[in-house]
Amino acid sequence: MSTASRSKGPVSAAIKPLLRRPSLIRKRDDVDSFASEEAKFSSPGKRMKVTFDNDVEVRLVSDWGKAPNLIREEVRRAIEKHAIGDDSEYNGIKAVYSAEPDAEDCPSSSTMKNYTSALLANISSLNTSCSSLVDVVLNSQWLGREYDYVTLYVRFLANVVSVQGGTLPKVLGMLVDNLTSTPPSSGRIPSLPVVPRSQINIRVHSALQYLLQLVPSASRTISSIFTSKFPHATDSRKAHVSYARNLLRVLAYAPELEADVLALITERLVKIDVQVQVDLEDLAEDVGDGLVQEIPKVLGGLIEDVDEMEDSENESESTDDAMDTETQRSKDITTSVEKMDLLLDVLFTHYNSTFTGTSVTNRFCAFDMLLSQFTTIILPTHRSRHTQFLLFHFAQTSSGNIDTFVGTCMEIAFDKRRPAIMRQGAVAYLASFVARGIRVPPNVVRDVFDYIGCQLEQLRAEYEPACRGPDLGRYTYFYSLVQALLYIFCFRWQDLENSADEEDFEDEDLPTDYGEEHTWRSGVKETLAINVFSKLNPLKVCSPIIVTEFARIANHLGVIYVFHLLETNKRVRLSQFSGSARSSVTYNLPHRETALSARKDESHQHLDEYFPFDPYHLPKSKRWIEGDYREWTGIPGLGDEQADDTESDEEDVDDSEVDEDTETDEGSES
């Protein structure tokens, strides 16, 4: 009782506040401590709000370490939000593929694989509105990654083409881009083994093969892509050769593209070939001629391995600035010749594998393809200089091919429905092939000679009644046939003798006593005489080089004597007979002023001495025509003294041309 009354006294009232105060203080401290620990361990979202020192790098590693199912859900959600206009997550996915491989925050290979798998899982949602994402994926680095990723990436390409048919040209274009000498998708990615260029090519071809087999329309689409991606004429040798080899490699798994691919390479080769001839004509005559003579020396050390060209080309480019204009132009021409030589060697190698095979059908189809390219690409292009030797070589692989090529040339040459330029070009090809082809048998030489003679007889009957004199413009086709006849005679006169058999003559088999009279097949001497002494006077218009050589040989063999006619022709002025319908000397092509046509003499009024199978100067690809080509060796017994006399006669012709105008004017006035 006393105790109870004591506790209610003033002492207890004084102690009460002291007891509550410590209690309140402990509770506040406990709450603050819990909140702090919770913020540290159980609330990562709040942790991001903590302020760090500016010198400390903040990196969210967890973004590249997401589980595959989370990435799949992220991609699905990003595509859905993109459809309603929210591109925040959509752009994040694009950033994964657009990150540079050497950047510090670039995604790992496993992350790239997970995102690509997620895109495959949501492939049906990648409609045309997601084309920007597809473009980023197509432009990403993939060829230098692990094989598993490359396989997954190719599956993605196939699926996206199936969902979006309009992406097929983009996908094929990306793959073809990687067939060039410097692929946009490099094989060097940090932290990964270097993928060599040969392996890159294998991966690209595997992807192309898969798509071409999967999508039937891909073959039609890729042909135009091959054309648009072909290296420009000014691009390096390495670019041209690498691209051409890769195109030919496509034919192993897409044979339906063979005609298009071979025609494309041939067409670009012809353009380079012709441009070289044009550039040579544009140079000063002495520089141009000197360059042609130097080609074998300049190209003697061509690099065999195309991959080794890069260093040499870079070194040569560094010295370009120090060259004068003319030297630089000569160097550019030499570079173009090197490209042409290498591309021709690539084509020779490709065709040779077919012509040396066992399948007769394949050989027939290959030669038929060559003939098609000849009639549509090579023949219509005037001044092609080397590309046509593909026909020259492979036509001589069998007697049937010889007959087919000769027949094709004759059909075009004597078809009046054809354009004049095509007919005259075919005549030049016919004569040059028959004259220069070692494997062309004598019976073919005789048949061609006789057929040209028959055509000339018809033309004389048509032209001579109204003929006033030699006129290249009116009678170009007649003169081209006569020149072809003279050219064939100079090279193959042995096959026009009565003693000629089916075997080719060797120089050592020719008779040493040239005083003996030669006996000629019926009609040979008559055909030559009646056309040479025709009112159309072809010896005044045909190329002086061919006319002079024919005069020497014909006189030496006792076929016909024409030197007195050449003397008479010195006093003939071609311009007095030229009609208003005069065509240019280059087979009716538009007139193009050159150093030759700008001369004051009559050389530009002579028939062009263009024969397509003139000597072949490209050193690397020249090996393919060895054993097929007939070099000019002259005639045993025809001494140098007569040659010197003829050269003197030619000089007289050139000197007399200065006085021709006065003499002819006086003659015309009388």
XYZ file of C-alpha atoms in Angstrom:
670
model
C 0.000 0.000 0.000
C 2.751 2.346 0.923
C 4.601 1.304 -2.146
C 1.705 2.052 -4.417
C 1.118 5.398 -2.977
C 4.792 6.119 -3.404
C 4.828 5.366 -7.110
C 2.076 7.806 -7.792
C 3.936 10.623 -6.181
C 5.888 13.431 -7.742
C 8.931 11.256 -8.417
C 7.125 9.071 -10.985
C 5.775 12.126 -12.730
C 9.230 13.454 -13.104
C 10.699 10.175 -14.498
C 8.002 9.565 -17.219
C 9.361 11.946 -19.873
C 12.820 10.521 -19.461
C 11.574 7.027 -20.268
C 9.715 8.047 -23.489
C 12.480 10.079 -25.033
C 15.019 7.324 -25.473
C 12.263 5.081 -26.897
C 11.368 7.553 -29.623
C 14.930 8.112 -30.568
C 15.635 4.383 -31.020
C 12.628 3.892 -33.306
C 13.676 6.674 -35.684
C 17.201 5.330 -35.895
C 15.932 1.843 -36.626
C 13.726 3.063 -39.497
C 16.494 5.086 -41.038
C 18.860 2.140 -40.861
C 16.367 -0.277 -42.557
C 15.550 2.134 -45.250
C 19.224 2.538 -45.984
C 19.845 -1.216 -46.170
C 16.737 -1.743 -48.295
C 17.935 0.860 -50.680
C 21.274 -0.917 -50.929
C 20.158 -4.506 -51.433
C 16.479 -4.701 -52.309
C 15.804 -1.701 -54.572
C 18.103 -1.585 -57.641
C 15.837 1.031 -59.193
C 16.537 3.445 -56.430
C 20.231 2.614 -56.581
C 20.502 4.274 -59.976
C 19.578 7.601 -58.349
C 22.674 7.569 -56.178
C 25.188 10.213 -57.233
C 28.656 8.919 -58.054
C 31.889 10.697 -58.535
C 32.217 12.057 -62.095
C 35.496 10.236 -62.626
C 33.918 6.841 -62.050
C 32.658 5.025 -65.233
C 29.100 3.753 -65.054
C 28.397 0.662 -67.174
C 25.194 -1.358 -67.151
C 26.558 -4.765 -68.029
C 23.234 -6.400 -67.430
C 21.804 -4.957 -70.692
C 24.070 -7.274 -72.805
C 23.585 -10.180 -70.456
C 19.863 -10.669 -70.732
C 18.376 -14.103 -70.970
C 17.251 -15.156 -74.476
C 13.577 -15.270 -73.437
C 13.775 -11.708 -72.130
C 15.388 -10.516 -75.365
C 12.674 -12.274 -77.356
C 10.015 -10.484 -75.328
C 11.880 -7.188 -75.701
C 11.938 -7.519 -79.480
C 8.250 -8.436 -79.603
C 7.308 -5.464 -77.451
C 9.537 -3.100 -79.463
C 7.889 -4.094 -82.740
C 4.410 -3.700 -81.263
C 5.205 -0.248 -79.874
C 6.799 0.762 -83.172
C 3.501 -0.027 -84.900
C 1.744 2.595 -82.732
C 4.482 5.201 -83.060
C 6.678 4.519 -79.997
C 10.227 3.932 -81.302
C 12.178 4.049 -78.056
C 12.727 0.297 -77.732
C 12.693 -0.156 -81.519
C 15.676 2.180 -81.861
C 17.392 0.283 -79.078
C 17.290 -2.899 -81.132
C 18.656 -1.026 -84.140
C 21.500 0.204 -81.958
C 22.503 -3.398 -81.245
C 23.209 -4.027 -84.966
C 24.607 -0.599 -85.789
C 27.208 -0.636 -82.994
C 30.780 -0.645 -84.280
C 32.564 -3.940 -83.517
C 35.568 -2.112 -82.058
C 33.464 0.089 -79.741
C 33.827 -0.560 -76.010
C 30.080 -0.941 -75.460
C 29.474 -3.165 -78.493
C 27.314 -6.239 -77.883
C 28.988 -9.592 -77.484
C 28.694 -12.377 -80.034
C 26.242 -14.277 -77.821
C 24.090 -11.160 -77.503
C 24.068 -10.683 -81.277
C 23.046 -14.292 -81.668
C 20.228 -13.919 -79.105
C 18.846 -10.803 -80.798
C 18.973 -12.434 -84.227
C 17.173 -15.483 -82.832
C 14.569 -13.133 -81.344
C 14.065 -11.477 -84.735
C 13.581 -14.902 -86.275
C 11.000 -15.738 -83.613
C 9.110 -12.551 -84.487
C 9.747 -12.709 -88.245
C 6.047 -12.624 -89.109
C 5.792 -9.195 -87.452
C 8.582 -7.686 -89.574
C 6.381 -6.111 -92.214
C 7.265 -3.225 -94.498
C 6.963 -0.748 -91.620
C 10.061 -2.384 -90.103
C 12.201 -1.905 -93.222
C 14.564 0.449 -91.379
C 15.364 -2.297 -88.876
C 15.894 -4.823 -91.668
C 18.252 -2.391 -93.430
C 20.324 -1.982 -90.273
C 20.602 -5.751 -89.887
C 21.633 -6.144 -93.539
C 24.385 -3.540 -93.109
C 25.717 -5.077 -89.916
C 28.997 -6.938 -89.572
C 28.299 -10.669 -89.909
C 30.902 -12.291 -92.139
C 33.655 -12.033 -89.544
C 31.709 -13.712 -86.738
C 31.520 -17.325 -85.609
C 30.156 -19.950 -87.954
C 27.050 -20.489 -85.779
C 26.108 -16.838 -86.064
C 26.705 -16.815 -89.830
C 24.386 -19.803 -90.212
C 21.720 -18.104 -88.080
C 22.109 -14.862 -90.050
C 21.598 -16.634 -93.381
C 18.425 -18.219 -91.970
C 17.252 -14.744 -91.070
C 17.925 -13.532 -94.627
C 15.895 -16.392 -96.095
C 12.978 -15.781 -93.727
C 12.874 -12.024 -94.176
C 12.827 -12.494 -97.985
C 9.887 -14.874 -97.583
C 7.961 -12.398 -95.414
C 8.942 -9.257 -97.353
C 9.376 -10.101 -101.015
C 10.476 -6.543 -101.709
C 13.635 -7.047 -99.671
C 15.032 -9.619 -102.125
C 16.997 -7.051 -104.213
C 18.433 -5.534 -101.016
C 19.502 -8.908 -99.647
C 21.051 -10.056 -102.933
C 22.705 -6.675 -103.435
C 24.306 -6.889 -99.985
C 25.685 -10.340 -100.746
C 27.011 -9.333 -104.179
C 28.680 -6.284 -102.610
C 30.707 -8.686 -100.515
C 32.042 -10.397 -103.664
C 34.160 -7.366 -104.538
C 37.851 -7.085 -103.759
C 37.181 -5.136 -100.530
C 34.029 -6.522 -98.874
C 32.023 -3.981 -96.826
C 31.589 -6.660 -94.155
C 35.122 -7.091 -92.935
C 36.551 -10.324 -91.649
C 38.294 -8.508 -88.797
C 36.216 -8.170 -85.620
C 37.940 -7.510 -82.268
C 38.077 -10.445 -79.853
C 37.290 -12.862 -82.700
C 39.667 -14.831 -84.968
C 40.411 -13.125 -88.295
C 38.388 -14.573 -91.176
C 40.513 -14.628 -94.392
C 39.139 -13.332 -97.659
C 38.884 -16.839 -99.083
C 36.622 -17.863 -96.206
C 34.534 -14.707 -96.637
C 33.953 -15.668 -100.276
C 32.920 -19.173 -99.236
C 30.385 -17.795 -96.754
C 28.915 -15.357 -99.281
C 28.613 -18.030 -101.956
C 26.975 -20.399 -99.479
C 24.393 -17.745 -98.647
C 23.773 -16.987 -102.329
C 23.415 -20.663 -103.161
C 20.891 -21.132 -100.346
C 18.778 -18.147 -101.441
C 18.910 -18.975 -105.157
C 17.683 -22.488 -104.440
C 15.042 -21.287 -101.984
C 13.595 -18.392 -104.018
C 12.901 -19.214 -107.708
C 12.693 -15.549 -108.731
C 16.121 -14.766 -107.285
C 17.946 -15.797 -110.472
C 16.123 -13.200 -112.550
C 16.723 -10.519 -109.949
C 20.408 -11.174 -109.429
C 21.354 -10.798 -113.108
C 20.623 -7.066 -113.055
C 22.413 -6.783 -109.699
C 25.536 -8.384 -111.181
C 25.473 -5.719 -113.893
C 24.993 -2.779 -111.541
C 27.711 -3.949 -109.148
C 30.350 -4.601 -111.833
C 33.483 -2.511 -111.146
C 33.804 0.743 -113.046
C 36.373 0.921 -115.837
C 38.555 3.150 -113.644
C 38.561 0.681 -110.735
C 41.642 -1.381 -109.973
C 42.791 -4.565 -111.667
C 42.181 -6.434 -108.459
C 38.562 -5.290 -108.293
C 37.876 -6.435 -111.867
C 39.568 -9.823 -111.575
C 38.123 -10.657 -108.139
C 34.608 -9.782 -109.239
C 34.874 -11.714 -112.510
C 36.183 -14.820 -110.747
C 33.405 -14.677 -108.179
C 30.753 -14.317 -110.890
C 32.098 -17.394 -112.639
C 32.061 -19.223 -109.330
C 28.321 -18.565 -109.044
C 27.788 -20.668 -112.167
C 28.777 -23.815 -110.250
C 25.495 -23.691 -108.289
C 23.401 -21.501 -110.619
C 24.084 -22.747 -114.188
C 20.979 -20.969 -115.436
C 22.934 -17.704 -115.089
C 25.802 -18.801 -117.334
C 24.738 -16.959 -120.478
C 24.068 -13.708 -118.600
C 27.279 -13.811 -116.566
C 29.566 -14.611 -119.501
C 27.895 -11.984 -121.679
C 28.341 -9.395 -118.921
C 32.050 -10.079 -118.481
C 32.592 -10.108 -122.248
C 30.709 -6.839 -122.687
C 32.796 -5.048 -120.049
C 35.956 -6.546 -121.498
C 35.096 -5.223 -124.969
C 34.513 -1.748 -123.537
C 37.960 -1.726 -121.958
C 39.444 -3.113 -125.174
C 37.906 -0.429 -127.371
C 38.708 2.367 -124.928
C 42.365 1.398 -125.038
C 42.371 1.748 -128.827
C 40.609 5.125 -128.655
C 43.051 6.398 -126.037
C 45.986 5.285 -128.144
C 44.642 7.195 -131.130
C 44.144 10.292 -129.011
C 47.752 10.293 -127.895
C 50.419 11.708 -130.138
C 51.258 9.146 -132.818
C 54.817 8.606 -131.672
C 53.791 8.132 -128.040
C 50.959 5.793 -128.951
C 53.031 3.628 -131.246
C 55.835 3.497 -128.733
C 53.455 2.418 -126.002
C 52.084 -0.431 -128.069
C 55.598 -1.656 -128.749
C 56.446 -1.453 -125.042
C 53.426 -3.436 -123.859
C 55.228 -6.809 -123.749
C 58.071 -5.272 -121.717
C 55.808 -3.389 -119.324
C 53.598 -6.377 -118.616
C 56.334 -8.960 -118.410
C 56.258 -8.971 -114.635
C 52.531 -9.184 -114.024
C 51.540 -10.326 -110.561
C 50.147 -13.841 -110.625
C 48.249 -13.590 -107.324
C 45.444 -11.066 -107.538
C 45.563 -10.478 -103.790
C 49.121 -9.207 -104.158
C 48.040 -6.480 -106.560
C 46.756 -4.189 -103.831
C 50.149 -3.114 -102.561
C 51.570 -2.509 -106.011
C 48.528 -0.483 -107.042
C 48.713 1.660 -103.930
C 52.373 2.330 -104.561
C 51.718 3.366 -108.149
C 48.897 5.691 -107.138
C 51.205 7.578 -104.787
C 53.443 8.592 -107.687
C 50.665 9.803 -109.987
C 50.889 13.424 -108.875
C 54.494 13.667 -109.988
C 53.706 12.694 -113.590
C 53.016 15.057 -116.436
C 49.725 14.751 -118.281
C 50.988 12.731 -121.232
C 52.949 10.315 -119.062
C 49.928 9.821 -116.829
C 47.718 9.066 -119.831
C 50.224 6.502 -121.041
C 50.280 4.914 -117.598
C 46.462 4.782 -117.496
C 46.420 3.027 -120.862
C 48.974 0.498 -119.658
C 46.869 -0.166 -116.559
C 43.802 -0.752 -118.733
C 45.779 -3.165 -120.891
C 46.761 -5.086 -117.767
C 43.100 -5.368 -116.722
C 42.209 -6.613 -120.179
C 44.990 -9.193 -120.135
C 43.970 -10.544 -116.723
C 40.252 -10.661 -117.560
C 40.959 -12.471 -120.818
C 43.065 -15.014 -118.958
C 40.161 -15.582 -116.552
C 37.755 -16.199 -119.455
C 40.203 -18.436 -121.330
C 40.631 -20.525 -118.185
C 36.886 -20.813 -117.661
C 36.077 -21.855 -121.224
C 39.049 -24.209 -121.403
C 37.670 -26.317 -118.564
C 34.561 -26.920 -120.695
C 36.282 -27.500 -124.038
C 38.700 -29.997 -122.518
C 35.890 -31.890 -120.780
C 34.346 -35.104 -121.971
C 30.808 -33.887 -122.566
C 30.182 -33.123 -126.233
C 26.938 -31.381 -125.317
C 28.706 -29.017 -122.933
C 31.325 -28.165 -125.552
C 28.634 -27.488 -128.120
C 26.706 -25.242 -125.724
C 29.858 -23.342 -124.738
C 30.800 -22.616 -128.352
C 27.232 -21.646 -129.153
C 27.426 -19.151 -126.299
C 30.673 -17.748 -127.689
C 29.069 -17.333 -131.115
C 26.138 -15.527 -129.546
C 28.496 -13.114 -127.790
C 30.379 -12.634 -131.056
C 27.294 -11.651 -133.050
C 25.699 -9.479 -130.335
C 28.676 -7.909 -128.525
C 32.019 -8.288 -130.299
C 31.143 -7.895 -133.983
C 28.924 -4.777 -133.609
C 31.664 -3.064 -131.590
C 34.205 -1.621 -133.965
C 37.863 -1.612 -133.020
C 37.808 -4.482 -130.575
C 41.392 -5.670 -130.547
C 41.822 -8.695 -128.275
C 38.496 -10.010 -126.970
C 37.729 -11.804 -130.223
C 40.668 -14.147 -129.704
C 38.374 -16.193 -127.492
C 36.600 -17.171 -130.726
C 39.893 -17.505 -132.583
C 41.227 -20.083 -130.122
C 38.153 -22.138 -129.310
C 36.910 -22.179 -132.901
C 40.062 -24.096 -133.788
C 39.482 -26.808 -131.192
C 37.612 -28.887 -133.787
C 36.902 -28.911 -137.518
C 33.206 -28.554 -136.763
C 33.809 -25.346 -134.816
C 35.937 -23.984 -137.663
C 33.153 -24.604 -140.155
C 30.570 -23.106 -137.804
C 32.524 -19.901 -137.195
C 33.411 -19.451 -140.866
C 29.792 -20.118 -141.810
C 28.548 -17.571 -139.274
C 30.886 -14.895 -140.659
C 29.875 -15.655 -144.248
C 26.188 -15.628 -143.407
C 26.458 -12.163 -141.875
C 28.864 -10.834 -144.511
C 26.664 -11.745 -147.483
C 23.247 -11.043 -145.987
C 21.966 -7.856 -147.631
C 19.385 -7.401 -144.891
C 22.153 -6.765 -142.370
C 23.510 -3.277 -141.675
C 26.520 -2.357 -143.803
C 28.778 -2.016 -140.793
C 27.947 -5.564 -139.685
C 28.587 -7.000 -143.154
C 31.930 -5.247 -143.580
C 33.006 -6.242 -140.088
C 32.109 -9.869 -140.790
C 34.219 -9.756 -143.971
C 37.201 -8.565 -141.942
C 36.716 -11.324 -139.354
C 36.316 -13.946 -142.068
C 39.488 -12.977 -143.914
C 41.542 -12.544 -140.751
C 40.486 -15.908 -139.309
C 41.129 -17.822 -142.520
C 44.493 -16.105 -143.016
C 45.800 -16.331 -139.447
C 44.328 -19.609 -138.193
C 46.948 -22.349 -138.402
C 44.344 -25.082 -137.965
C 42.083 -23.760 -140.739
C 42.409 -26.456 -143.455
C 43.209 -25.658 -147.110
C 39.769 -26.686 -148.356
C 38.174 -23.975 -146.186
C 40.645 -21.410 -147.564
C 39.710 -22.327 -151.142
C 35.984 -22.293 -150.476
C 36.142 -18.847 -148.876
C 38.324 -17.492 -151.707
C 35.916 -18.801 -154.338
C 32.820 -17.518 -152.558
C 34.261 -14.024 -152.176
C 35.125 -14.103 -155.883
C 31.520 -14.916 -156.758
C 30.244 -12.053 -154.621
C 32.679 -9.644 -156.276
C 31.435 -10.691 -159.699
C 27.892 -9.733 -158.745
C 29.018 -6.401 -157.287
C 31.025 -5.519 -160.399
C 28.005 -6.147 -162.568
C 26.032 -3.796 -160.340
C 28.613 -1.023 -159.861
C 30.727 -0.810 -163.021
C 28.136 0.600 -165.446
C 27.842 3.864 -163.499
C 31.381 3.930 -162.088
C 33.481 7.054 -162.808
C 36.453 5.982 -160.731
C 37.472 4.846 -157.248
C 34.996 6.033 -154.630
C 35.183 4.675 -151.108
C 31.835 6.145 -150.146
C 29.829 4.449 -152.898
C 31.649 1.118 -153.147
C 32.896 0.450 -149.615
C 31.582 -3.105 -149.506
C 33.263 -3.991 -152.816
C 36.606 -2.667 -151.603
C 36.341 -4.515 -148.296
C 35.814 -7.802 -150.179
C 38.779 -7.142 -152.494
C 40.998 -6.272 -149.543
C 39.911 -9.495 -147.827
C 40.818 -11.434 -150.969
C 44.286 -9.830 -151.131
C 44.866 -10.472 -147.419
C 43.961 -14.151 -147.692
C 46.192 -14.549 -150.745
C 49.209 -13.031 -148.980
C 48.964 -15.514 -146.092
C 47.547 -18.656 -147.740
C 48.723 -18.562 -151.372
C 50.168 -22.079 -150.992
C 46.665 -23.464 -150.490
C 45.521 -21.885 -153.778
C 48.010 -23.801 -155.891
C 47.118 -26.959 -157.739
C 49.665 -28.926 -155.713
C 48.018 -27.954 -152.410
C 46.657 -30.859 -150.417
C 44.809 -31.035 -147.163
C 47.959 -30.619 -145.067
C 49.497 -27.252 -144.199
C 52.814 -26.392 -145.811
C 55.902 -25.863 -143.750
C 58.423 -23.231 -144.835
C 61.155 -25.833 -145.284
C 58.864 -27.818 -147.608
C 58.495 -24.925 -150.059
C 60.471 -25.204 -153.308
C 63.711 -23.247 -153.261
C 63.711 -22.580 -156.996
C 61.181 -19.808 -157.430
C 62.014 -19.404 -161.089
C 59.710 -22.280 -161.833
C 56.184 -21.427 -162.867
C 53.503 -21.988 -160.275
C 50.280 -23.640 -161.312
C 47.172 -22.262 -159.707
C 43.727 -23.639 -159.149
C 41.177 -22.738 -161.770
C 39.874 -19.203 -161.346
C 42.485 -17.898 -158.891
C 44.471 -15.758 -161.347
C 41.337 -14.722 -163.208
C 39.543 -13.616 -160.027
C 42.478 -11.524 -158.901
C 43.084 -9.927 -162.297
C 39.492 -9.005 -163.142
C 38.923 -7.347 -159.766
C 42.294 -5.605 -159.473
C 41.978 -4.047 -162.946
C 38.301 -3.223 -162.537
C 36.997 0.302 -163.215
C 36.469 0.586 -159.485
C 40.288 0.554 -159.097
C 40.467 -1.146 -155.666
C 44.275 -0.849 -155.384
C 43.890 2.925 -155.088
C 41.427 2.622 -152.187
C 42.561 -0.479 -150.289
C 45.143 -0.147 -147.538
C 48.542 0.726 -149.057
C 50.277 -1.723 -146.714
C 48.217 -4.656 -147.961
C 48.332 -3.496 -151.584
C 52.123 -3.195 -151.537
C 52.648 -6.614 -149.983
C 50.225 -8.206 -152.425
C 52.002 -6.566 -155.374
C 55.346 -7.985 -154.245
C 54.060 -11.509 -153.653
C 51.861 -11.684 -156.768
C 54.697 -10.487 -158.967
C 57.183 -12.890 -157.374
C 54.873 -15.871 -157.822
C 53.921 -14.868 -161.348
C 50.234 -14.491 -160.571
C 49.735 -10.906 -161.680
C 51.856 -7.803 -162.273
C 50.381 -4.612 -160.830
C 53.303 -2.233 -160.328
C 52.427 -0.299 -163.465
C 48.908 0.206 -162.059
C 50.382 1.493 -158.806
C 52.407 4.001 -160.783
C 49.315 5.154 -162.626
C 47.415 5.480 -159.354
C 49.967 8.015 -158.136
C 48.358 10.509 -160.487
C 44.791 9.706 -159.418
C 43.129 12.058 -156.958
C 40.471 10.293 -154.871
C 38.643 13.462 -153.963
C 37.581 14.066 -157.556
C 35.537 10.842 -157.507
C 34.171 11.066 -153.977
C 30.400 11.292 -153.988
C 28.147 13.020 -151.523
C 27.353 9.674 -149.992
C 30.947 9.190 -148.867
C 31.200 7.265 -145.639
C 34.022 7.340 -143.169
C 36.915 4.967 -143.478
C 35.855 3.138 -140.331
C 32.997 1.166 -141.818
C 30.407 3.938 -141.905
C 30.924 4.940 -138.294
C 30.361 8.618 -137.367
C 33.420 10.586 -138.354
C 35.816 11.173 -135.507
C 38.761 13.466 -136.091
C 42.097 11.875 -135.249
C 45.718 12.549 -136.052
C 45.246 10.385 -139.159
C 42.138 12.111 -140.497
C 43.606 15.555 -139.841
C 46.426 14.936 -142.305
C 46.355 16.802 -145.590
C 47.095 13.746 -147.751
C 44.594 11.097 -148.905
C 45.359 8.506 -146.244
C 42.002 9.118 -144.569
C 40.287 8.187 -147.847
C 41.842 4.729 -147.904
C 40.039 1.671 -146.645
C 40.897 0.895 -143.060
C 43.394 -1.952 -142.707
C 41.544 -3.299 -139.680
C 41.852 -7.061 -139.419
C 40.608 -8.374 -136.066
C 43.215 -11.091 -135.604
C 46.333 -9.009 -135.970
C 49.249 -9.974 -133.684
C 48.366 -10.509 -130.042
C 50.543 -8.551 -127.586
C 49.095 -9.438 -124.158
C 51.771 -11.520 -122.420
C 49.794 -13.391 -119.761
C 46.881 -14.544 -121.925
C 48.991 -14.963 -125.064
C 49.778 -18.518 -124.003
C 46.268 -19.585 -125.020
C 46.762 -18.895 -128.732
C 50.215 -20.398 -129.051
C 50.030 -23.105 -131.679
C 46.892 -21.568 -133.215
C 48.289 -18.354 -134.665
C 50.041 -17.887 -138.006
C 52.715 -15.213 -137.732
C 53.790 -13.282 -140.811
C 57.089 -14.771 -141.958
C 57.360 -13.483 -145.520
C 58.145 -15.669 -148.495
C 61.395 -17.599 -148.864
C 63.157 -16.389 -151.987
C 61.635 -12.939 -151.926
C 64.829 -11.011 -151.152
C 65.305 -7.898 -149.095
C 66.426 -6.021 -152.171
C 62.936 -6.168 -153.652
C 61.505 -5.164 -150.301
C 63.786 -2.142 -150.247
C 62.715 -1.230 -153.757
C 59.078 -1.470 -152.726
C 59.661 0.730 -149.692
C 61.269 3.247 -152.004
C 58.193 3.076 -154.235
C 55.985 3.743 -151.221
C 58.051 6.812 -150.360
C 57.603 8.017 -153.917
C 53.854 7.574 -153.512
C 53.849 9.671 -150.348
C 56.043 12.378 -151.903
C 53.970 12.560 -155.053
C 50.751 13.128 -153.138
C 51.833 16.707 -152.472
C 51.765 17.430 -156.193
C 48.662 15.384 -156.977
C 46.249 18.239 -156.462
C 47.967 20.406 -159.062
C 48.346 17.581 -161.576
C 44.769 16.451 -161.228
C 43.399 19.954 -161.356
C 45.255 20.562 -164.591
C 43.990 17.273 -165.939
C 40.421 18.059 -164.998
C 40.569 21.507 -166.537
C 41.695 19.992 -169.797
